[in-house]
Amino acid sequence: MTRTLEAAMNTAIAAASGYADVWLLSLTSSGGTTLITTAPQNVKWGADTYTAVGGAISFEPPQETSDSAAQALRMTLSGVTQTIIADLLTNHMRGYSCTLYFGQIDPATGAVVVDPMEVFTGLLNDRWEIQESRDELTRGTVTITTSAVSQLARYLFPRGVRSNVASHNDMLDRASLAVGDTFFSRVPTLVGKTVLWGKSITPVGDTVLGGIPNTGEGDTFIE
C-alpha cells in the first residue's frame, strides 16, 4: 500500500526532538463513532476530538501485501477507562468501519501535526475478547482485543440473513431500507413441525383433503 507523508509530518519525524509519536483510532458502531488515541491527553485533529484511552493501545504490524483483501489488523487495548470499555462492549461493532492513523504531536501544545498517515482502514471482523487479571498484591487489569479486515474481504465470503426478526431487520437497515418487517416472527412456532409446500389442506377426521393421513402432530400444509 503506497502512503504519502505530508511535509509537516516529514519535518516532525526527522526532528531529533520536540515531537512524539501518536496513534489515532476511529471505530464506528451502531451507537456512532468512537475516537481514541494513545496520547496522554485528549487531542484534536480537524473538527474531531480523540479521547485518551487511559491505558495502552497495541497493534500487530499491519500486513503489507499486494493482495488488498488479505490485509488485516489485530489490536489490543489494556488499562482502558471504564467509559470507553462500556462504549465498545455495549454497541454492535462487527462489520462497521475501523481506521488507524499514525501521527506526530507537539508535546508542549498537544497539537496533532497535519496530517496523520492512514495506516489501515477496514471492517471490524470479530467480537471484543476480554481478559481480566486479578492479584491480591497488585492492581487488576482488563485487556480487550479484536481484529479488523480489509474492506475487500467482505466480498470473499458469502453473506446471508438468519431466520429471525433482528437479523432480517439488520439486513434491511444496512441496505437503507425501511425496518420493522416481522416476516420471520413466526419461525419459532414452526420448530418441530413438518412443513409441506403445496396446496393448503384442512384436516377432516383421520385424514385431510386429498387423502393425506392426518398425523395429529400439528403438521402444516401450505399452498
mmCIF file of C-alpha atoms in Angstrom:
data_model
loop_
_atom_site.group_PDB
_atom_site.id
_atom_site.type_symbol
_atom_site.label_atom_id
_atom_site.label_comp_id
_atom_site.label_asym_id
_atom_site.label_seq_id
_atom_site.Cartn_x
_atom_site.Cartn_y
_atom_site.Cartn_z
ATOM 1 C CA MET A 1 0.000 0.000 0.000
ATOM 2 C CA THR A 2 1.511 3.318 -1.091
ATOM 3 C CA ARG A 3 1.464 6.081 1.507
ATOM 4 C CA THR A 4 2.477 9.719 1.219
ATOM 5 C CA LEU A 5 3.656 11.835 4.139
ATOM 6 C CA GLU A 6 2.699 15.484 4.337
ATOM 7 C CA ALA A 7 5.602 17.949 4.522
ATOM 8 C CA ALA A 8 4.851 18.771 8.168
ATOM 9 C CA MET A 9 4.882 15.076 9.073
ATOM 10 C CA ASN A 10 8.239 14.617 7.332
ATOM 11 C CA THR A 11 9.667 17.506 9.327
ATOM 12 C CA ALA A 12 8.325 16.164 12.635
ATOM 13 C CA ILE A 13 9.596 12.626 12.070
ATOM 14 C CA ALA A 14 13.033 13.862 11.013
ATOM 15 C CA ALA A 15 13.353 16.162 14.040
ATOM 16 C CA ALA A 16 15.672 14.925 16.786
ATOM 17 C CA SER A 17 13.351 16.260 19.492
ATOM 18 C CA GLY A 18 10.207 18.290 20.028
ATOM 19 C CA TYR A 19 7.668 15.752 18.773
ATOM 20 C CA ALA A 20 6.152 12.475 19.962
ATOM 21 C CA ASP A 21 4.533 9.539 18.176
ATOM 22 C CA VAL A 22 0.768 9.169 18.440
ATOM 23 C CA TRP A 23 -1.776 6.661 17.190
ATOM 24 C CA LEU A 24 -5.333 7.698 16.371
ATOM 25 C CA LEU A 25 -8.085 5.109 16.089
ATOM 26 C CA SER A 26 -11.572 5.686 14.666
ATOM 27 C CA LEU A 27 -14.188 2.989 15.371
ATOM 28 C CA THR A 28 -17.751 3.219 14.087
ATOM 29 C CA SER A 29 -20.576 1.219 15.635
ATOM 30 C CA SER A 30 -24.337 1.062 15.996
ATOM 31 C CA GLY A 31 -24.003 3.825 18.588
ATOM 32 C CA GLY A 32 -21.943 6.246 16.498
ATOM 33 C CA THR A 33 -18.200 6.840 16.211
ATOM 34 C CA THR A 34 -15.613 6.270 18.939
ATOM 35 C CA LEU A 35 -12.368 8.224 18.550
ATOM 36 C CA ILE A 36 -9.464 7.215 20.796
ATOM 37 C CA THR A 37 -5.748 7.952 20.950
ATOM 38 C CA THR A 38 -2.570 6.761 22.645
ATOM 39 C CA ALA A 39 -1.742 10.357 23.592
ATOM 40 C CA PRO A 40 -1.626 11.078 27.361
ATOM 41 C CA GLN A 41 -4.455 13.577 26.956
ATOM 42 C CA ASN A 42 -7.318 14.258 24.564
ATOM 43 C CA VAL A 43 -6.163 15.712 21.245
ATOM 44 C CA LYS A 44 -7.934 17.468 18.391
ATOM 45 C CA TRP A 45 -7.435 16.763 14.737
ATOM 46 C CA GLY A 46 -9.567 18.884 12.476
ATOM 47 C CA ALA A 47 -13.064 19.075 13.927
ATOM 48 C CA ASP A 48 -12.710 15.801 15.853
ATOM 49 C CA THR A 49 -11.518 15.197 19.397
ATOM 50 C CA TYR A 50 -9.750 11.907 20.100
ATOM 51 C CA THR A 51 -10.129 10.650 23.660
ATOM 52 C CA ALA A 52 -7.074 9.432 25.561
ATOM 53 C CA VAL A 53 -7.794 5.797 26.428
ATOM 54 C CA GLY A 54 -6.274 5.997 29.895
ATOM 55 C CA GLY A 55 -4.130 2.984 29.047
ATOM 56 C CA ALA A 56 -2.234 1.489 26.145
ATOM 57 C CA ILE A 57 -3.167 0.537 22.590
ATOM 58 C CA SER A 58 -1.020 -2.027 20.841
ATOM 59 C CA PHE A 59 -1.259 -3.254 17.275
ATOM 60 C CA GLU A 60 0.161 -6.164 15.410
ATOM 61 C CA PRO A 61 2.032 -4.745 12.402
ATOM 62 C CA PRO A 62 -0.498 -4.247 9.576
ATOM 63 C CA GLN A 63 0.155 -6.764 6.831
ATOM 64 C CA GLU A 64 1.900 -5.290 3.817
ATOM 65 C CA THR A 65 0.760 -7.326 0.824
ATOM 66 C CA SER A 66 -0.201 -6.668 -2.770
ATOM 67 C CA ASP A 67 -3.449 -8.558 -2.085
ATOM 68 C CA SER A 68 -5.606 -5.859 -0.503
ATOM 69 C CA ALA A 69 -8.230 -8.390 0.563
ATOM 70 C CA ALA A 70 -5.655 -10.222 2.685
ATOM 71 C CA GLN A 71 -4.751 -7.209 4.817
ATOM 72 C CA ALA A 72 -5.788 -7.465 8.454
ATOM 73 C CA LEU A 73 -5.104 -5.779 11.778
ATOM 74 C CA ARG A 74 -5.320 -7.090 15.333
ATOM 75 C CA MET A 75 -5.484 -4.532 18.134
ATOM 76 C CA THR A 76 -5.360 -4.703 21.915
ATOM 77 C CA LEU A 77 -6.458 -2.088 24.445
ATOM 78 C CA SER A 78 -5.236 -2.508 28.018
ATOM 79 C CA GLY A 79 -5.855 -0.481 31.152
ATOM 80 C CA VAL A 80 -8.623 1.353 29.321
ATOM 81 C CA THR A 81 -11.081 3.612 31.159
ATOM 82 C CA GLN A 82 -14.444 2.065 32.046
ATOM 83 C CA THR A 83 -16.317 4.626 29.940
ATOM 84 C CA ILE A 84 -14.575 3.518 26.757
ATOM 85 C CA ILE A 85 -14.918 -0.182 27.628
ATOM 86 C CA ALA A 86 -18.662 0.265 28.164
ATOM 87 C CA ASP A 87 -18.954 2.069 24.822
ATOM 88 C CA LEU A 88 -17.109 -0.680 22.957
ATOM 89 C CA LEU A 89 -18.982 -3.555 24.585
ATOM 90 C CA THR A 90 -22.472 -2.039 24.513
ATOM 91 C CA ASN A 91 -22.692 -1.237 20.802
ATOM 92 C CA HIS A 92 -22.706 -3.532 17.781
ATOM 93 C CA MET A 93 -19.349 -3.151 16.004
ATOM 94 C CA ARG A 94 -18.808 -6.205 13.826
ATOM 95 C CA GLY A 95 -18.965 -5.194 10.182
ATOM 96 C CA TYR A 96 -18.517 -1.490 10.934
ATOM 97 C CA SER A 97 -15.539 0.550 9.756
ATOM 98 C CA CYS A 98 -12.230 0.976 11.548
ATOM 99 C CA THR A 99 -9.402 3.354 10.601
ATOM 100 C CA LEU A 100 -5.954 3.607 12.179
ATOM 101 C CA TYR A 101 -3.693 6.645 11.777
ATOM 102 C CA PHE A 102 -0.082 7.258 12.777
ATOM 103 C CA GLY A 103 0.917 10.811 13.526
ATOM 104 C CA GLN A 104 3.062 13.234 15.470
ATOM 105 C CA ILE A 105 2.092 15.646 18.239
ATOM 106 C CA ASP A 106 3.776 18.629 19.785
ATOM 107 C CA PRO A 107 4.059 17.670 23.497
ATOM 108 C CA ALA A 108 4.137 21.323 24.502
ATOM 109 C CA THR A 109 0.763 22.148 22.951
ATOM 110 C CA GLY A 110 -0.817 18.729 22.347
ATOM 111 C CA ALA A 111 -1.446 19.736 18.734
ATOM 112 C CA VAL A 112 -1.505 16.996 16.100
ATOM 113 C CA VAL A 113 0.821 17.625 13.170
ATOM 114 C CA VAL A 114 -1.229 17.809 9.958
ATOM 115 C CA ASP A 115 -1.892 15.320 8.568
ATOM 116 C CA PRO A 116 -1.530 11.915 10.261
ATOM 117 C CA MET A 117 -0.852 8.995 7.921
ATOM 118 C CA GLU A 118 -3.577 6.413 7.361
ATOM 119 C CA VAL A 119 -2.008 3.057 8.211
ATOM 120 C CA PHE A 120 -5.031 0.801 7.934
ATOM 121 C CA THR A 121 -8.705 1.044 7.068
ATOM 122 C CA GLY A 122 -11.162 -1.816 7.062
ATOM 123 C CA LEU A 123 -14.028 -3.507 8.883
ATOM 124 C CA LEU A 124 -14.169 -4.849 12.414
ATOM 125 C CA ASN A 125 -14.343 -8.593 11.979
ATOM 126 C CA ASP A 126 -14.560 -10.080 15.453
ATOM 127 C CA ARG A 127 -16.106 -9.609 18.854
ATOM 128 C CA TRP A 128 -14.128 -7.921 21.617
ATOM 129 C CA GLU A 129 -12.311 -10.540 23.696
ATOM 130 C CA ILE A 130 -11.994 -9.588 27.359
ATOM 131 C CA GLN A 131 -9.217 -10.792 29.666
ATOM 132 C CA GLU A 132 -9.060 -9.875 33.331
ATOM 133 C CA SER A 133 -6.116 -10.380 35.661
ATOM 134 C CA ARG A 134 -6.597 -10.191 39.402
ATOM 135 C CA ASP A 135 -3.948 -10.397 42.069
ATOM 136 C CA GLU A 136 -4.307 -9.522 45.735
ATOM 137 C CA LEU A 137 -0.892 -7.878 45.714
ATOM 138 C CA THR A 138 -1.301 -5.800 42.553
ATOM 139 C CA ARG A 139 -3.952 -3.800 40.770
ATOM 140 C CA GLY A 140 -6.233 -5.752 38.461
ATOM 141 C CA THR A 141 -6.107 -5.065 34.744
ATOM 142 C CA VAL A 142 -8.538 -5.524 31.885
ATOM 143 C CA THR A 143 -7.394 -6.173 28.320
ATOM 144 C CA ILE A 144 -9.742 -6.191 25.328
ATOM 145 C CA THR A 145 -8.760 -7.411 21.874
ATOM 146 C CA THR A 146 -10.372 -7.522 18.446
ATOM 147 C CA SER A 147 -9.407 -7.672 14.777
ATOM 148 C CA ALA A 148 -10.242 -5.862 11.562
ATOM 149 C CA VAL A 149 -10.013 -6.926 7.928
ATOM 150 C CA SER A 150 -9.761 -5.139 4.609
ATOM 151 C CA GLN A 151 -12.887 -3.640 3.069
ATOM 152 C CA LEU A 152 -12.376 -6.066 0.170
ATOM 153 C CA ALA A 153 -12.637 -9.068 2.497
ATOM 154 C CA ARG A 154 -16.414 -8.664 2.610
ATOM 155 C CA TYR A 155 -16.582 -9.872 -0.990
ATOM 156 C CA LEU A 156 -14.639 -13.072 -0.284
ATOM 157 C CA PHE A 157 -17.256 -14.662 1.935
ATOM 158 C CA PRO A 158 -20.960 -15.348 1.376
ATOM 159 C CA ARG A 159 -23.249 -13.195 3.490
ATOM 160 C CA GLY A 160 -26.740 -14.198 4.477
ATOM 161 C CA VAL A 161 -29.611 -13.434 6.788
ATOM 162 C CA ARG A 162 -30.539 -15.570 9.763
ATOM 163 C CA SER A 163 -34.173 -16.575 10.072
ATOM 164 C CA ASN A 164 -35.051 -14.187 12.876
ATOM 165 C CA VAL A 165 -36.540 -10.707 13.034
ATOM 166 C CA ALA A 166 -33.388 -8.993 14.345
ATOM 167 C CA SER A 167 -31.103 -10.335 11.595
ATOM 168 C CA HIS A 168 -33.661 -9.603 8.891
ATOM 169 C CA ASN A 169 -34.126 -6.002 10.011
ATOM 170 C CA ASP A 170 -30.382 -5.508 10.379
ATOM 171 C CA MET A 171 -30.032 -6.532 6.734
ATOM 172 C CA LEU A 172 -32.761 -4.064 5.755
ATOM 173 C CA ASP A 173 -31.040 -1.305 7.720
ATOM 174 C CA ARG A 174 -27.672 -1.986 6.054
ATOM 175 C CA ALA A 175 -29.438 -1.822 2.689
ATOM 176 C CA SER A 176 -31.006 1.546 3.671
ATOM 177 C CA LEU A 177 -34.492 0.021 3.526
ATOM 178 C CA ALA A 178 -37.373 0.528 5.943
ATOM 179 C CA VAL A 179 -37.065 -1.659 9.037
ATOM 180 C CA GLY A 180 -39.866 -3.154 11.121
ATOM 181 C CA ASP A 181 -40.619 -6.206 8.964
ATOM 182 C CA THR A 182 -41.840 -9.176 11.031
ATOM 183 C CA PHE A 183 -41.539 -11.784 8.281
ATOM 184 C CA PHE A 184 -39.600 -14.229 10.491
ATOM 185 C CA SER A 185 -41.599 -13.634 13.685
ATOM 186 C CA ARG A 186 -43.492 -16.947 13.399
ATOM 187 C CA VAL A 187 -40.429 -19.101 12.784
ATOM 188 C CA PRO A 188 -40.158 -20.264 16.450
ATOM 189 C CA THR A 189 -43.724 -21.650 16.294
ATOM 190 C CA LEU A 190 -42.759 -23.855 13.332
ATOM 191 C CA VAL A 191 -39.893 -25.597 15.147
ATOM 192 C CA GLY A 192 -40.515 -29.351 15.246
ATOM 193 C CA LYS A 193 -43.342 -29.224 12.750
ATOM 194 C CA THR A 194 -43.370 -30.749 9.279
ATOM 195 C CA VAL A 195 -43.931 -28.029 6.716
ATOM 196 C CA LEU A 196 -45.068 -29.333 3.334
ATOM 197 C CA TRP A 197 -45.253 -26.880 0.464
ATOM 198 C CA GLY A 198 -48.277 -27.448 -1.718
ATOM 199 C CA LYS A 199 -51.991 -26.929 -1.563
ATOM 200 C CA SER A 200 -53.365 -25.684 1.771
ATOM 201 C CA ILE A 201 -55.450 -28.536 3.221
ATOM 202 C CA THR A 202 -57.813 -28.636 6.197
ATOM 203 C CA PRO A 203 -57.755 -31.845 8.340
ATOM 204 C CA VAL A 204 -61.030 -33.815 8.351
ATOM 205 C CA GLY A 205 -61.202 -36.704 10.821
ATOM 206 C CA ASP A 206 -58.308 -39.136 10.407
ATOM 207 C CA THR A 207 -57.366 -37.769 7.008
ATOM 208 C CA VAL A 208 -57.084 -34.435 5.324
ATOM 209 C CA LEU A 209 -58.497 -33.430 1.997
ATOM 210 C CA GLY A 210 -56.509 -35.058 -0.733
ATOM 211 C CA GLY A 211 -56.154 -38.384 1.082
ATOM 212 C CA ILE A 212 -53.064 -37.413 3.097
ATOM 213 C CA PRO A 213 -53.038 -39.054 6.572
ATOM 214 C CA ASN A 214 -53.646 -36.694 9.493
ATOM 215 C CA THR A 215 -50.767 -37.337 11.903
ATOM 216 C CA GLY A 216 -52.264 -35.153 14.622
ATOM 217 C CA GLU A 217 -48.824 -33.673 15.268
ATOM 218 C CA GLY A 218 -49.616 -30.209 14.048
ATOM 219 C CA ASP A 219 -48.220 -30.698 10.552
ATOM 220 C CA THR A 220 -48.669 -27.640 8.402
ATOM 221 C CA PHE A 221 -49.583 -27.749 4.742
ATOM 222 C CA ILE A 222 -49.044 -24.561 2.780
ATOM 223 C CA GLU A 223 -50.114 -23.798 -0.742
#
